[in-house]
Tab-separated table of C-alpha atoms and ligand atoms in Angstrom:
chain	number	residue	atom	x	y	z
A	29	UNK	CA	0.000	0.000	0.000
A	30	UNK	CA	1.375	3.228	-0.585
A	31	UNK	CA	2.242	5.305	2.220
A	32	UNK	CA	0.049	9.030	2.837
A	33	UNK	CA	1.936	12.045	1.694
A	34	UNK	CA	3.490	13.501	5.021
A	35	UNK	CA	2.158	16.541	5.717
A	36	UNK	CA	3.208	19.223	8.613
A	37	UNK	CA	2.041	18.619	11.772
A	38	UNK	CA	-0.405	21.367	12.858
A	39	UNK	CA	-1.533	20.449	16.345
A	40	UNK	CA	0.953	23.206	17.990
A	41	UNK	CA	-1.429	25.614	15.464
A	42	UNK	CA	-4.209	24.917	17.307
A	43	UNK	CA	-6.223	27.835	19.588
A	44	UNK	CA	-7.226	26.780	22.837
A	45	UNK	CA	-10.592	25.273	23.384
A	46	UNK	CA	-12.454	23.749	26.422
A	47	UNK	CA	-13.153	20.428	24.554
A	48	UNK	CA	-11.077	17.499	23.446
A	49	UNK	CA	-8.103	17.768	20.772
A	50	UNK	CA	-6.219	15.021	19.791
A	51	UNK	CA	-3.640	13.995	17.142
A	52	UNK	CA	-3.266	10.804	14.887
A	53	UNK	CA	-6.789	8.970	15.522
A	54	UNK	CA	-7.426	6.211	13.618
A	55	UNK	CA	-11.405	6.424	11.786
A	56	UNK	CA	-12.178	3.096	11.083
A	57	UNK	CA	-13.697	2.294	14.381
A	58	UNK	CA	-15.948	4.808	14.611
A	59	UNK	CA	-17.144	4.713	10.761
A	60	UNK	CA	-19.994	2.200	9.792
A	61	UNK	CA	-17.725	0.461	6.897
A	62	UNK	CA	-15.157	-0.019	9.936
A	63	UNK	CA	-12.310	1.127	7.406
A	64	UNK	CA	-10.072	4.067	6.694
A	65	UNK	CA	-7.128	6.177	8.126
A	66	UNK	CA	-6.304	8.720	10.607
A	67	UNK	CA	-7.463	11.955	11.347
A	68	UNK	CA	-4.353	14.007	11.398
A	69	UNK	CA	-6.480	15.895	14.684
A	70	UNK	CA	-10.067	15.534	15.893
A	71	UNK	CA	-11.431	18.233	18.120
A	72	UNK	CA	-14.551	17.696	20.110
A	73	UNK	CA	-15.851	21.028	21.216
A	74	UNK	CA	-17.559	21.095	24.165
A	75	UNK	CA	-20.450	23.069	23.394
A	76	UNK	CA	-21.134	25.880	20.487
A	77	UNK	CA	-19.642	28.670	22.010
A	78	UNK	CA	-16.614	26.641	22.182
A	79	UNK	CA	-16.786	25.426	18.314
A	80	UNK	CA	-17.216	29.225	17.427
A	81	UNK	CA	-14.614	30.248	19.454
A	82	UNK	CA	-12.626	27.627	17.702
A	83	UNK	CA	-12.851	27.945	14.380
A	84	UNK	CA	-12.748	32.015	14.397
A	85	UNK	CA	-9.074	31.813	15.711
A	86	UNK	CA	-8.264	28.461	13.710
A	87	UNK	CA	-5.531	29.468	10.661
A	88	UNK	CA	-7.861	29.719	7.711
A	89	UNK	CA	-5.978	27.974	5.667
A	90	UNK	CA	-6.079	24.833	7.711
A	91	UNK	CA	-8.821	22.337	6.416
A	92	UNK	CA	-12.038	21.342	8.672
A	93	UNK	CA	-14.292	18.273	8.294
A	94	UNK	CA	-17.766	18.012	10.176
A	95	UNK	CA	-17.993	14.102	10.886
A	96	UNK	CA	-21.053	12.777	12.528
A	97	UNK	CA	-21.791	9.251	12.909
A	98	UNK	CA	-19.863	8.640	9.773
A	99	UNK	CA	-22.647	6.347	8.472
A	100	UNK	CA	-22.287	8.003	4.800
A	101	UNK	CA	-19.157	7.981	4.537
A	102	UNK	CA	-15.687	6.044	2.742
A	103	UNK	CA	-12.983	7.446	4.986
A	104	UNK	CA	-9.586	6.542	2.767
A	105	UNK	CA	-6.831	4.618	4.149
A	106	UNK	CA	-4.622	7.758	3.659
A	107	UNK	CA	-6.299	9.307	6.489
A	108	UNK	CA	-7.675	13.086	6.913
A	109	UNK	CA	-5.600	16.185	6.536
A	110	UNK	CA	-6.309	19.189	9.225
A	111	UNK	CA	-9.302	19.089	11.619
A	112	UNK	CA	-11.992	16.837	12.219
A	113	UNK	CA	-14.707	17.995	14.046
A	114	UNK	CA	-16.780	15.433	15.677
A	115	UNK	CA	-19.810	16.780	17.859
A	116	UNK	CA	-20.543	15.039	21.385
A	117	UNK	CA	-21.539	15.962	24.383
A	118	UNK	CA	-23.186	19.615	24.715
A	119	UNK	CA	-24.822	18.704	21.306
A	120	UNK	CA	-27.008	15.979	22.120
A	121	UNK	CA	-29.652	18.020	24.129
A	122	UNK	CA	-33.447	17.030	22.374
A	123	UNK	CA	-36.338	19.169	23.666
A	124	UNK	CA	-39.497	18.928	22.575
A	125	UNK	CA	-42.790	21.210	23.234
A	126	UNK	CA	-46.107	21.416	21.429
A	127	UNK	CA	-45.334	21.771	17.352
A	128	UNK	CA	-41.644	20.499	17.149
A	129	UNK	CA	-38.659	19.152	18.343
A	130	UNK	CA	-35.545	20.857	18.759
A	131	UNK	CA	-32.289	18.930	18.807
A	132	UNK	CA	-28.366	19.014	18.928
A	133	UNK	CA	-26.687	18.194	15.842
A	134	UNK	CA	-24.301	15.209	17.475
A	135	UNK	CA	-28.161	13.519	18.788
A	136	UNK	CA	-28.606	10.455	16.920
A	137	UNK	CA	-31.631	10.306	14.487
A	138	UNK	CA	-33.192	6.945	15.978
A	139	UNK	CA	-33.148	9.085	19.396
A	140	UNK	CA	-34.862	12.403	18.122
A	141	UNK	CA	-37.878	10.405	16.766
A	142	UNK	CA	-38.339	8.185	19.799
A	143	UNK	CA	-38.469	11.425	21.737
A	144	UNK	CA	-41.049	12.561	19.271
A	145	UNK	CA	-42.695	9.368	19.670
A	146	UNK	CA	-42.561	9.660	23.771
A	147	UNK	CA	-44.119	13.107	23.656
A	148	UNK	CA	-46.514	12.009	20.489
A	149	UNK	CA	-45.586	13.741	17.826
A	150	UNK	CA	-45.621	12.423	14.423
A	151	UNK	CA	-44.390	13.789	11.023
A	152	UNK	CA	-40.480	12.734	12.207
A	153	UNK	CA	-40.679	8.915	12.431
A	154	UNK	CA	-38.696	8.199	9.413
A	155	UNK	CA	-35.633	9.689	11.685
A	156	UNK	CA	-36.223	6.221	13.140
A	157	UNK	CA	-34.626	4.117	10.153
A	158	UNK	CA	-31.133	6.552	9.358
A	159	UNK	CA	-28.439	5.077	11.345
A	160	UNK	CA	-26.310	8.314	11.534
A	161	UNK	CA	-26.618	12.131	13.217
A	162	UNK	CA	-28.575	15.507	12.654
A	163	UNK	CA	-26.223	17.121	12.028
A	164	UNK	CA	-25.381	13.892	9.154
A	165	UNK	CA	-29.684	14.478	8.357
A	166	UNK	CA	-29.500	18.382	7.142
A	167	UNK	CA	-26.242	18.104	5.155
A	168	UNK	CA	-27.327	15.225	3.245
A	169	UNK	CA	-31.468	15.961	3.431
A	170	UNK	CA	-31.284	12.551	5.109
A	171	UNK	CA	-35.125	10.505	4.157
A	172	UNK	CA	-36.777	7.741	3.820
A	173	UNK	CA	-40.313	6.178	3.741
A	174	UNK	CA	-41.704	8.909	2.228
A	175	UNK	CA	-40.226	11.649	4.669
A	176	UNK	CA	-37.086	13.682	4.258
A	177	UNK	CA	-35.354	16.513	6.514
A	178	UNK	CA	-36.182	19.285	3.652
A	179	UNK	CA	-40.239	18.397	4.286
A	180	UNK	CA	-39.730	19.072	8.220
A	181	UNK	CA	-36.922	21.316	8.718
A	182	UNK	CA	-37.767	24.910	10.378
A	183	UNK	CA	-34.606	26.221	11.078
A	184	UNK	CA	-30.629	25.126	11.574
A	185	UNK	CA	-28.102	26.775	13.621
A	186	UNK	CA	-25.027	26.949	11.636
A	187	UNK	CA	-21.374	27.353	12.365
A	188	UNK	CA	-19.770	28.859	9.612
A	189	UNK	CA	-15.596	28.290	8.982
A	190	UNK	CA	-14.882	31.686	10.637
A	191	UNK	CA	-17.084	30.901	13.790
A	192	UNK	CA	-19.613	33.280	12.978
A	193	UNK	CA	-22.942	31.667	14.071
A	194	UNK	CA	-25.922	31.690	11.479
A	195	UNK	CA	-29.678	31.010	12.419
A	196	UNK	CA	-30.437	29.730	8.722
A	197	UNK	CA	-34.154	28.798	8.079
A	198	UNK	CA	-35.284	25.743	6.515
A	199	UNK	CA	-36.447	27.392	2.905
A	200	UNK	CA	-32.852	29.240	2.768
A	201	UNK	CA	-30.695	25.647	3.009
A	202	UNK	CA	-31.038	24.761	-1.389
A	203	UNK	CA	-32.314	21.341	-0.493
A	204	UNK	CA	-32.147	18.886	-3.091
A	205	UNK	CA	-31.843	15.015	-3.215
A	206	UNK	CA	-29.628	14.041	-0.002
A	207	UNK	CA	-28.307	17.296	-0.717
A	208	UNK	CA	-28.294	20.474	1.483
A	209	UNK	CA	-26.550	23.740	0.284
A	210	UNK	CA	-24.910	24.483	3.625
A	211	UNK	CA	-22.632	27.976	3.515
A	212	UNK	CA	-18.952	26.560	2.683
A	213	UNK	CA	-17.751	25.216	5.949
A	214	UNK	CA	-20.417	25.377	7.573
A	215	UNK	CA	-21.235	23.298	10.700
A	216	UNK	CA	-24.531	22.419	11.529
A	217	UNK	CA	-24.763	22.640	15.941
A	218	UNK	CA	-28.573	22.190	16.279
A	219	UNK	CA	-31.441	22.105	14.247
A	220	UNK	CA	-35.208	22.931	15.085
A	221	UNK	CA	-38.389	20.248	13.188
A	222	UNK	CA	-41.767	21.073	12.562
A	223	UNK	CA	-44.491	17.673	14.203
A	224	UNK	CA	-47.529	17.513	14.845
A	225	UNK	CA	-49.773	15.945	17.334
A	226	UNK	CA	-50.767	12.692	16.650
A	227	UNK	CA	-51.850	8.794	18.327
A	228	UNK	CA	-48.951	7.441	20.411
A	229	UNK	CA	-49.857	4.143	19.212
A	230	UNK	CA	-50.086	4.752	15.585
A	231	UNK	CA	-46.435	7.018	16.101
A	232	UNK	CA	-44.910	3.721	17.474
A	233	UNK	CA	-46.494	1.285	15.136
A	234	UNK	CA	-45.476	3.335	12.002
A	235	UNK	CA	-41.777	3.407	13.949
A	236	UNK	CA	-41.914	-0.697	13.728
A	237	UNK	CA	-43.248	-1.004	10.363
A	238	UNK	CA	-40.371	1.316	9.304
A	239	UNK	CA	-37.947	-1.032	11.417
A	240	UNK	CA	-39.757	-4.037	9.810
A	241	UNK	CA	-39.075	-2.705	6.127
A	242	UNK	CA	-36.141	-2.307	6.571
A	243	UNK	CA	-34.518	-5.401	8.095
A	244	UNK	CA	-36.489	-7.546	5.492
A	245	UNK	CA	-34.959	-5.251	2.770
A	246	UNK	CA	-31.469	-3.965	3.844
A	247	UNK	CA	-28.003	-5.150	5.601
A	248	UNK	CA	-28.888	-3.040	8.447
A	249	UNK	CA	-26.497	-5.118	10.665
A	250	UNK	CA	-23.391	-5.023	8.518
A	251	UNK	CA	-20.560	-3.097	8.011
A	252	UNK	CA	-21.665	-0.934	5.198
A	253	UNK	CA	-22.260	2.763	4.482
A	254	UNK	CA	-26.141	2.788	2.914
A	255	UNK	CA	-26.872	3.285	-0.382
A	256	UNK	CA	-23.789	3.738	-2.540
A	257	UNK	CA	-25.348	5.882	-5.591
A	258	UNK	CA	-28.179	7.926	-6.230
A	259	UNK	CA	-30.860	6.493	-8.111
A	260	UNK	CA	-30.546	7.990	-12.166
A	261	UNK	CA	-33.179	11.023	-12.692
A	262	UNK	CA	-35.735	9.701	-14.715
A	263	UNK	CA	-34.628	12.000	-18.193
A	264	UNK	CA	-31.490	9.692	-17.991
A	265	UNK	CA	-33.155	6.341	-16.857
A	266	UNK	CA	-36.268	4.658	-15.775
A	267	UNK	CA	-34.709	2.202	-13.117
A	268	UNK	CA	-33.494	2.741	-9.910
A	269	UNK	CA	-29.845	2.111	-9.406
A	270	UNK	CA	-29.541	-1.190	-7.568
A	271	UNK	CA	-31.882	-2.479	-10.604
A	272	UNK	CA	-28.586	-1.078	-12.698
A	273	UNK	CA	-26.398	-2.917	-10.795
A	274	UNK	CA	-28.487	-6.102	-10.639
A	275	UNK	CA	-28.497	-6.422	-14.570
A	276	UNK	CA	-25.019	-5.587	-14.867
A	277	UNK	CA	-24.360	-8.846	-12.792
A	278	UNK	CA	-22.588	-7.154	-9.824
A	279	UNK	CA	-25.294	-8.743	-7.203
A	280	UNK	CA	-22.343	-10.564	-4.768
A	281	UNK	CA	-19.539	-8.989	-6.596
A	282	UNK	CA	-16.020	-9.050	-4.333
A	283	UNK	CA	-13.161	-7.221	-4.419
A	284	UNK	CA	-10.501	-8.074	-1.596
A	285	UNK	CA	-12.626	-7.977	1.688
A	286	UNK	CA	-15.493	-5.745	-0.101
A	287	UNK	CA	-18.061	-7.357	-1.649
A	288	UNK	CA	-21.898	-5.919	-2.921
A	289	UNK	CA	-24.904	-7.117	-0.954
A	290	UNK	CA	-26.340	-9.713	-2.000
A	291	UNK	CA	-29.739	-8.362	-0.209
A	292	UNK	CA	-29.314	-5.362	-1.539
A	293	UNK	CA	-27.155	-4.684	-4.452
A	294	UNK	CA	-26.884	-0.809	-3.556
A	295	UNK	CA	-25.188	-1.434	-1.110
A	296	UNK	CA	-21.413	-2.196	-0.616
A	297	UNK	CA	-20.151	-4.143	2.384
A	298	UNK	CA	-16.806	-5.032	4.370
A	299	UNK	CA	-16.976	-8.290	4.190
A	300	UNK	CA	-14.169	-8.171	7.093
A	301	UNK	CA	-11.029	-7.487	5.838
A	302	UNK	CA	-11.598	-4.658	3.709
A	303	UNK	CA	-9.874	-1.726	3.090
A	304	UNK	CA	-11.329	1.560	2.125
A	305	UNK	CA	-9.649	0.965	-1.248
A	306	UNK	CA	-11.157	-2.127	-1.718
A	307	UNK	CA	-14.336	-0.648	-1.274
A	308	UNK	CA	-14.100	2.185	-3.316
A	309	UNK	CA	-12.426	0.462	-6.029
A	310	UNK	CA	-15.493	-1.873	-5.736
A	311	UNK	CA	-17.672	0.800	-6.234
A	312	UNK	CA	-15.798	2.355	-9.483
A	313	UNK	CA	-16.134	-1.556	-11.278
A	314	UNK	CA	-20.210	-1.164	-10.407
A	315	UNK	CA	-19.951	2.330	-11.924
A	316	UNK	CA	-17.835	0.599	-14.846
A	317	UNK	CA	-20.041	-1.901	-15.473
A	318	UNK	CA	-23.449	-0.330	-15.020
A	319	UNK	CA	-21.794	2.136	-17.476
A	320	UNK	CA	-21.109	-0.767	-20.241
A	321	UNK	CA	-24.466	-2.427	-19.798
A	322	UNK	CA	-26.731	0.438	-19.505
A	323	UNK	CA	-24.877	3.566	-20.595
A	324	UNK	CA	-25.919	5.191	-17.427
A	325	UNK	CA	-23.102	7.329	-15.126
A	326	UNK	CA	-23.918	6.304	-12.019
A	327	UNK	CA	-23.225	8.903	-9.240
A	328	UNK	CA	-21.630	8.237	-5.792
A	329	UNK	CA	-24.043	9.061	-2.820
A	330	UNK	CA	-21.573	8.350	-0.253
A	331	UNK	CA	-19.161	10.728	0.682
A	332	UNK	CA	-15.810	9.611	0.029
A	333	UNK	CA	-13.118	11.616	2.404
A	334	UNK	CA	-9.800	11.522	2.772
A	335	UNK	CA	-6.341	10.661	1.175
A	336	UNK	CA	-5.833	7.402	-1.098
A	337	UNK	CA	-3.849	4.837	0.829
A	338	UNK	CA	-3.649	3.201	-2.228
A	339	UNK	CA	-4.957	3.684	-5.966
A	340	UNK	CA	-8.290	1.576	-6.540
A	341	UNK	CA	-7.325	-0.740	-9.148
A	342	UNK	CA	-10.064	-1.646	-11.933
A	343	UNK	CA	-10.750	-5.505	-11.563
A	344	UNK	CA	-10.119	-7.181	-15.014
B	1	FAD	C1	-27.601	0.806	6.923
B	1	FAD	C2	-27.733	2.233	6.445
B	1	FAD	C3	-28.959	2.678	5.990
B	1	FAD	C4	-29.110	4.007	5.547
B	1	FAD	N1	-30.328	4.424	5.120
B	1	FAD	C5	-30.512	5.710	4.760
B	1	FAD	C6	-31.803	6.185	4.349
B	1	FAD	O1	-32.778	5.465	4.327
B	1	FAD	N2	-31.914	7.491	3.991
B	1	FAD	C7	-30.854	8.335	4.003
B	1	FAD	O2	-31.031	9.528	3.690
B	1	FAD	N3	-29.620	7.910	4.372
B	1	FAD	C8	-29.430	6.629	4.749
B	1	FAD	N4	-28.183	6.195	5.110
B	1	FAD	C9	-27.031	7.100	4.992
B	1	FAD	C10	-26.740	7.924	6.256
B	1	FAD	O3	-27.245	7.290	7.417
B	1	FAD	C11	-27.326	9.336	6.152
B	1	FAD	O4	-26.776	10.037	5.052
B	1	FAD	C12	-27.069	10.157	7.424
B	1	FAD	O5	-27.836	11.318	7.382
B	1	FAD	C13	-25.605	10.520	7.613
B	1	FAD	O6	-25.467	11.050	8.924
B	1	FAD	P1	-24.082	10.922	9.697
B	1	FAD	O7	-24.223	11.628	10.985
B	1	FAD	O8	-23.659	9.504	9.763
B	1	FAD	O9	-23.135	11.754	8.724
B	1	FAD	P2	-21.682	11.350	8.196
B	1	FAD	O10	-21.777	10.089	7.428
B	1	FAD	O11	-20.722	11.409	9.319
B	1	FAD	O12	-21.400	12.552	7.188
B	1	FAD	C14	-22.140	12.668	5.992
B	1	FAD	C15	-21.932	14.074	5.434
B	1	FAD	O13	-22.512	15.008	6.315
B	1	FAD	C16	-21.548	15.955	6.751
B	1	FAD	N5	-21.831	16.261	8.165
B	1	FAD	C17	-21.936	15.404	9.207
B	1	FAD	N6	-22.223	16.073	10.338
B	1	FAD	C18	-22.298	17.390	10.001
B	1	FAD	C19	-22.539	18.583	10.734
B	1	FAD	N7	-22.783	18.596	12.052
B	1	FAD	N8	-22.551	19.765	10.049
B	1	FAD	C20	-22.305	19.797	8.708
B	1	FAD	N9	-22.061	18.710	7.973
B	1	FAD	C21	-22.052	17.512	8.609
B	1	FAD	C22	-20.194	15.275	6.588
B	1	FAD	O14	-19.151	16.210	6.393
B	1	FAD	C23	-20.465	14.463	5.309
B	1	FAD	O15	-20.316	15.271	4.167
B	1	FAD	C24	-28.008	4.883	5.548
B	1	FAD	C25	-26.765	4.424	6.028
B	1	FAD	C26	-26.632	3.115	6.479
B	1	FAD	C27	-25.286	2.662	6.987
């Protein structure tokens, strides 16, 4: 494997800060795919005045990554250059009242609809089935099951990269498909949804059929990173992209410890040994060979981060 370009160290660059900064730590363990490098620092603020504090005095030129629960993501086996930021405690506070719930942007999405669900408010149980953050939900306009951030979203407080923080409402964020148009930098810290009241049992039975759907559809208990590419629009093709895949013949595909689902052939999976290489070369031979069956481009949904570790090789 090819070693990471070296770069210079720039903890001793760092402004002081109340929270957590350390050097050198390793991703993979705390990304769903369980692969990738290190983060050359990760800084845990303690709480937003700490983040804006932060990132005003933080050299401009020095890179910063928002990570949450990492569930959309291929970190690369190079690692990450410059600062992750990884929101914990004093951004996990959930409150909810009569018309909404307000919640920290490190709060995990399963958590903010079963508070929803406690206090009986519906409109937000399709939180329930998105294995990652919210502050993960408004950058990508997380959804599913019919609901998506964009269709509940009031308001998100934003961090921007020179720790200026932005009250942005919901119809100011560009949302598009898993796509929010964040200012560049910015950090989401907490983020404010419209509910509504509704029956506590119907709230909690939708919640199950959601959970329901999904483990009879989806590697929900694997080491994976949920859907790989966005489904075509319709101008360029009528089938979705795991349909693609299917008739290209990549269903169970492999490459080194990364192989496609067989349950679901949008998704990839570390099969155990994988590294994030293998997995993202994986993904370019499904784009390859979608490409030479169908003609279709297909486009990555997951985030891929970070420095190559080595080049993804094209299997023969
Ligand atoms: C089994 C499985 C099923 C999934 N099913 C769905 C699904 O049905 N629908 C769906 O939409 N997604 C799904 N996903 C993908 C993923 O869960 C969502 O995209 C989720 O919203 C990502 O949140 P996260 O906290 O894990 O973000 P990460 O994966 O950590 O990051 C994703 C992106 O968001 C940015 N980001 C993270 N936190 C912040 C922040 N605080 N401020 C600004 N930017 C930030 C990151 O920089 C990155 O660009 C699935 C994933 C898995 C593993």
């Amino acid at each position: 494997m090819m070693a990471a370009a070296k770069l210079p160290h720039i903890f001793d660059r760092l402004p002081p800060l109340r929270g957590r900064a350390q050097a050198d730590v390793v991703l993979a363990p705390t990304t769903w795919f369980r692969v990738g490098g290190a983060a050359e620092i990760v800084v845990r603020p303690a709480d937003v005045d700490d983040l804006c504090a932060f990132l005003a005095a933080l050299p401009s030129e020095i890179p910063v990554l928002p990570i949450g629960a990492a569930s959309n993501l291929i970190v690369r086996d190079g690692g990450v250059h410059g600062v992750v930021i990884r929101l914990a405690r004093g951004f996990n506070a959930i409150e909810t009242d009569a018309d909404g719930v307000t919640a920290g942007a490190a709060a995990l999405d399963l958590t903010v609809a079963e508070h929803a669900a406690t206090a009986g408010l519906s409109g937000l149980e399709f939180l329930s089935g998105i294995p990652g953050t919210i502050g993960g939900a408004v950058a990508m306009n997380a959804g599913a099951y019919g609901g998506d951030v964009a269709g509940c979203l009031e308001w998100a407080d934003i961090v921007t990269r020179n720790g200026e923080l932005l009250r942005i409402e919901a119809g100011k964020l560009g949302f598009a498909y898993r796509h929010a148009a964040l200012p560049p930098g910015g950090i989401v810290a907490r983020a404010r949804f419209r509910a509504r009241a509704g029956d506590r049992t119907a709230i909690a039975a939708r919640m199950a059929d959601i959970r329901a759907a999904r483990e009879a559809t989806q590697p929900v208990r694997a080491r994976t990173g949920g859907s790989t590419f966005r489904n075509p629009p319709p101008a360029i093709s009528s089938h979705k992209a795991w349909e693609l895949i299917d008739s290209a013949g990549c269903r169970g595909l492999a490459r080194g410890g990364a192989q496609v689902s067989e349950k679901h052939c949008n998704f990839l999976l570390n099969a155990g040994t994988a590294t994030a290489a293998d997995i993202e070369g994986l993904g370019e031979e499904v784009r390859r060979r979608v490409h030479a069956t169908s003609g279709v481009t297909l486009e990555w949904e997951i985030k891929r981060i970070g420095i190559p570790g080595a080049k993804p090789e094209v299997l023969a």
